[in-house]
Short mmCIF file of C-alpha atoms in Angstrom, two decimals:
data_model
loop_
_atom_site.label_atom_id
_atom_site.label_comp_id
_atom_site.label_asym_id
_atom_site.label_seq_id
_atom_site.Cartn_x
_atom_site.Cartn_y
_atom_site.Cartn_z
CA UNK D 1 -35.72 -27.03 -19.72
CA UNK D 2 -32.02 -27.02 -20.65
CA UNK D 3 -32.45 -23.59 -22.16
CA UNK D 4 -33.98 -22.23 -18.91
CA UNK D 5 -31.18 -23.69 -16.77
CA UNK D 6 -28.57 -22.25 -19.17
CA UNK D 7 -30.23 -18.81 -19.06
CA UNK D 8 -30.40 -18.82 -15.23
CA UNK D 9 -26.76 -19.93 -15.04
CA UNK D 10 -25.69 -17.15 -17.40
CA UNK D 11 -27.59 -14.54 -15.36
CA UNK D 12 -26.01 -15.75 -12.12
CA UNK D 13 -22.54 -15.59 -13.69
CA UNK D 14 -23.16 -12.04 -14.92
CA UNK D 15 -24.42 -10.95 -11.47
CA UNK D 16 -21.34 -12.41 -9.77
CA UNK D 17 -19.05 -10.72 -12.31
CA UNK D 18 -20.71 -7.31 -11.79
CA UNK D 19 -20.49 -7.73 -8.04
CA UNK D 20 -16.78 -8.55 -8.25
CA UNK D 21 -16.15 -5.57 -10.55
CA UNK D 22 -17.87 -3.14 -8.20
CA UNK D 23 -15.83 -4.48 -5.28
CA UNK D 24 -12.58 -4.15 -7.24
CA UNK D 25 -13.37 -0.53 -8.05
CA UNK D 26 -12.73 0.51 -4.48
CA UNK D 27 -9.19 -0.85 -4.63
CA UNK D 28 -8.11 1.10 -7.75
CA UNK D 29 -7.69 4.76 -6.88
CA UNK D 30 -7.35 7.73 -9.22
CA UNK D 31 -5.22 10.74 -8.33
CA UNK D 32 -7.94 12.78 -6.66
CA UNK D 33 -9.41 9.71 -4.96
CA UNK D 34 -6.01 8.75 -3.55
CA UNK D 35 -5.29 12.23 -2.20
CA UNK D 36 -8.75 12.79 -0.76
CA UNK D 37 -8.96 9.09 0.22
CA UNK D 38 -12.43 8.63 -1.16
CA UNK D 39 -14.24 5.35 -1.43
CA UNK D 40 -16.99 6.40 -3.79
CA UNK D 41 -19.80 3.98 -4.65
CA UNK D 42 -20.19 3.84 -8.42
CA UNK D 43 -22.67 1.00 -8.79
CA UNK D 44 -25.71 3.29 -8.58
CA UNK D 45 -25.55 6.65 -10.31
CA UNK D 46 -27.46 9.43 -8.61
CA UNK D 47 -28.37 12.62 -10.43
CA UNK D 48 -26.17 15.57 -9.47
CA UNK D 49 -28.82 18.00 -10.70
CA UNK D 50 -31.28 18.28 -7.85
CA UNK D 51 -34.21 20.62 -7.59
CA UNK D 52 -33.28 23.85 -5.84
CA UNK D 53 -36.52 23.57 -3.83
CA UNK D 54 -35.29 20.34 -2.23
CA UNK D 55 -33.17 20.80 0.91
CA UNK D 56 -29.64 19.49 0.52
CA UNK D 57 -29.04 16.33 2.53
CA UNK D 58 -25.34 16.39 3.38
CA UNK D 59 -23.86 12.95 4.06
CA UNK D 60 -21.94 12.56 7.31
CA UNK D 61 -19.90 9.56 6.15
CA UNK D 62 -17.21 9.40 3.44
CA UNK D 63 -18.74 6.66 1.29
CA UNK D 64 -21.40 8.47 -0.77
CA UNK D 65 -21.28 9.70 -4.36
CA UNK D 66 -19.73 13.16 -4.78
CA UNK D 67 -22.05 16.07 -5.61
CA UNK D 68 -22.29 19.85 -5.81
CA UNK D 69 -25.64 21.47 -4.95
CA UNK D 70 -26.72 24.77 -3.37
CA UNK D 71 -23.16 25.85 -2.43
CA UNK D 72 -22.38 22.45 -0.90
CA UNK D 73 -19.58 20.37 -2.43
CA UNK D 74 -19.55 16.89 -0.92
CA UNK D 75 -16.26 15.15 -1.82
CA UNK D 76 -16.35 11.95 0.20
CA UNK D 77 -13.85 12.46 2.98
CA UNK D 78 -14.51 16.22 3.13
CA UNK D 79 -17.43 18.58 2.59
CA UNK D 80 -17.00 22.20 1.54
CA UNK D 81 -19.81 24.73 2.04
CA UNK D 82 -19.39 28.05 0.23
CA UNK D 83 -20.48 30.96 2.44
CA UNK D 84 -19.65 34.13 0.46
CA UNK D 85 -17.26 35.65 -2.07
CA UNK D 86 -15.64 39.02 -2.60
CA UNK D 87 -13.02 40.78 -4.72
CA UNK D 88 -9.88 42.02 -2.95
CA UNK D 89 -6.61 43.61 -4.01
CA UNK D 90 -3.85 41.22 -4.99
CA UNK D 91 -0.21 41.44 -4.00
CA UNK D 92 0.79 42.98 -7.35
CA UNK D 93 -0.24 46.52 -8.34
CA UNK D 94 -3.59 46.55 -10.13
CA UNK D 95 -4.17 42.85 -9.48
CA UNK D 96 -7.60 41.68 -8.29
CA UNK D 97 -8.28 38.41 -6.47
CA UNK D 98 -11.54 36.51 -6.09
CA UNK D 99 -11.82 35.26 -2.50
CA UNK D 100 -14.25 32.40 -1.87
CA UNK D 101 -15.03 31.95 1.82
CA UNK D 102 -16.09 28.48 2.92
CA UNK D 103 -16.16 25.91 5.66
CA UNK D 104 -14.63 22.46 5.30
CA UNK D 105 -15.69 19.45 7.37
CA UNK D 106 -13.73 16.23 7.73
CA UNK D 107 -16.21 13.36 7.29
CA UNK D 108 -13.66 10.64 7.99
CA UNK D 109 -11.91 9.14 11.00
CA UNK D 110 -8.47 10.21 9.72
CA UNK D 111 -6.76 13.60 9.32
CA UNK D 112 -7.38 15.22 5.91
CA UNK D 113 -5.65 17.94 3.86
CA UNK D 114 -8.26 20.59 2.90
CA UNK D 115 -5.93 22.18 0.31
CA UNK D 116 -6.55 19.14 -1.92
CA UNK D 117 -9.78 20.85 -2.95
CA UNK D 118 -7.62 22.86 -5.37
CA UNK D 119 -7.30 19.61 -7.37
CA UNK D 120 -11.04 19.34 -7.97
CA UNK D 121 -12.15 22.99 -7.94
CA UNK D 122 -11.18 25.21 -10.86
CA UNK D 123 -12.03 28.81 -11.71
CA UNK D 124 -12.30 30.09 -15.28
CA UNK D 125 -12.80 33.44 -17.00
CA UNK D 126 -13.42 34.17 -20.67
CA UNK D 127 -11.16 36.52 -22.60
CA UNK D 128 -11.59 37.63 -26.22
CA UNK D 129 -10.14 34.33 -27.41
CA UNK D 130 -10.11 31.76 -24.60
CA UNK D 131 -11.73 30.32 -21.50
CA UNK D 132 -8.77 30.76 -19.13
CA UNK D 133 -7.99 28.66 -16.04
CA UNK D 134 -7.29 31.07 -13.18
CA UNK D 135 -4.20 30.68 -11.00
CA UNK D 136 -4.38 30.74 -7.21
CA UNK D 137 -4.23 34.32 -5.94
CA UNK D 138 -2.25 36.10 -3.24
CA UNK D 139 -3.68 39.04 -1.31
CA UNK D 140 -2.05 42.41 -0.74
CA UNK D 141 -0.69 42.84 2.77
CA UNK D 142 -2.48 45.13 5.21
CA UNK D 143 -1.05 48.31 6.77
CA UNK D 144 0.90 46.24 9.31
CA UNK D 145 2.47 44.02 6.65
CA UNK D 146 0.21 41.06 7.47
CA UNK D 147 -1.95 38.83 5.32
CA UNK D 148 -5.51 39.80 6.33
CA UNK D 149 -6.77 36.24 5.81
CA UNK D 150 -3.79 34.36 7.22
CA UNK D 151 -5.85 32.32 9.72
CA UNK D 152 -8.20 31.04 7.01
CA UNK D 153 -5.29 30.23 4.67
CA UNK D 154 -3.58 28.33 7.49
CA UNK D 155 -6.76 26.33 8.05
CA UNK D 156 -6.75 25.37 4.36
CA UNK D 157 -3.15 24.14 4.56
CA UNK D 158 -3.18 22.44 7.98
CA UNK D 159 -4.29 18.84 8.57
CA UNK D 160 -7.96 18.76 9.55
CA UNK D 161 -8.78 16.45 12.43
CA UNK D 162 -11.54 13.80 12.14
CA UNK D 163 -15.06 15.20 12.48
CA UNK D 164 -13.85 18.82 12.74
CA UNK D 165 -14.91 21.86 10.70
CA UNK D 166 -12.79 24.93 9.87
CA UNK D 167 -13.30 28.22 8.06
CA UNK D 168 -11.05 28.55 5.00
CA UNK D 169 -10.63 30.58 1.81
CA UNK D 170 -9.81 29.73 -1.78
CA UNK D 171 -8.38 32.57 -3.88
CA UNK D 172 -8.06 33.01 -7.63
CA UNK D 173 -6.19 35.76 -9.53
CA UNK D 174 -8.56 37.47 -11.97
CA UNK D 175 -7.57 38.20 -15.58
CA UNK D 176 -10.43 40.64 -16.31
CA UNK D 177 -13.85 41.66 -15.02
CA UNK D 178 -15.97 38.98 -16.76
CA UNK D 179 -17.94 36.50 -14.62
CA UNK D 180 -15.96 33.64 -13.07
CA UNK D 181 -17.21 30.08 -13.51
CA UNK D 182 -16.25 27.75 -10.68
CA UNK D 183 -16.15 24.09 -11.74
CA UNK D 184 -16.48 21.27 -9.22
CA UNK D 185 -15.13 17.87 -10.30
CA UNK D 186 -15.46 14.38 -8.88
CA UNK D 187 -12.63 11.94 -8.15
CA UNK D 188 -12.45 11.08 -11.86
CA UNK D 189 -12.00 14.80 -12.70
CA UNK D 190 -15.42 14.92 -14.35
CA UNK D 191 -17.29 18.21 -13.78
CA UNK D 192 -20.34 17.57 -11.59
CA UNK D 193 -21.43 21.16 -10.95
CA UNK D 194 -20.69 24.82 -11.61
CA UNK D 195 -21.25 28.17 -9.95
CA UNK D 196 -21.02 31.58 -11.65
CA UNK D 197 -19.72 34.57 -9.69
CA UNK D 198 -19.96 38.13 -11.02
CA UNK D 199 -16.86 40.15 -10.26
CA UNK D 200 -17.85 43.72 -11.21
#
């Protein structure tokens, strides 16, 4: 009887300790979590690899686990949906830039900074010796001396109001014509998904 009471008491103590730990997790913020203001639930791990035949259910609140699936990158406070990509001329002679068109939605009740996606989205290309991180790109100006995607770039850099969605672009300067791998990371900077884009 004493053994049973001791075992039950130990299990209750462990349950209370786990509950306290999961509550404390929300108060300690990593760099990406702080900037994107994410309150991610870590107590239950969901698989980030979902069947492509399943429709993507996009959360409308900021408190779900981050994921990338079928061109949708849910990052707590904001959701990015990739719409298309293309190669354009860069500002320097001979330079090529990968342009990724997307929409970003603010899932929170506070203004958000969409450009913070550059912290958790990285583009890479392989050379003869390395897998190179690509730098952000800058487009060549049009015939009138204007940036042809200025409105979308402004949307990426302006504060996004609660519940609103804007069209933006992310741009990466290419180092060669090999495929580009886009890596999507969570608030702990762990890769949770990838997308390959052919550039030739």
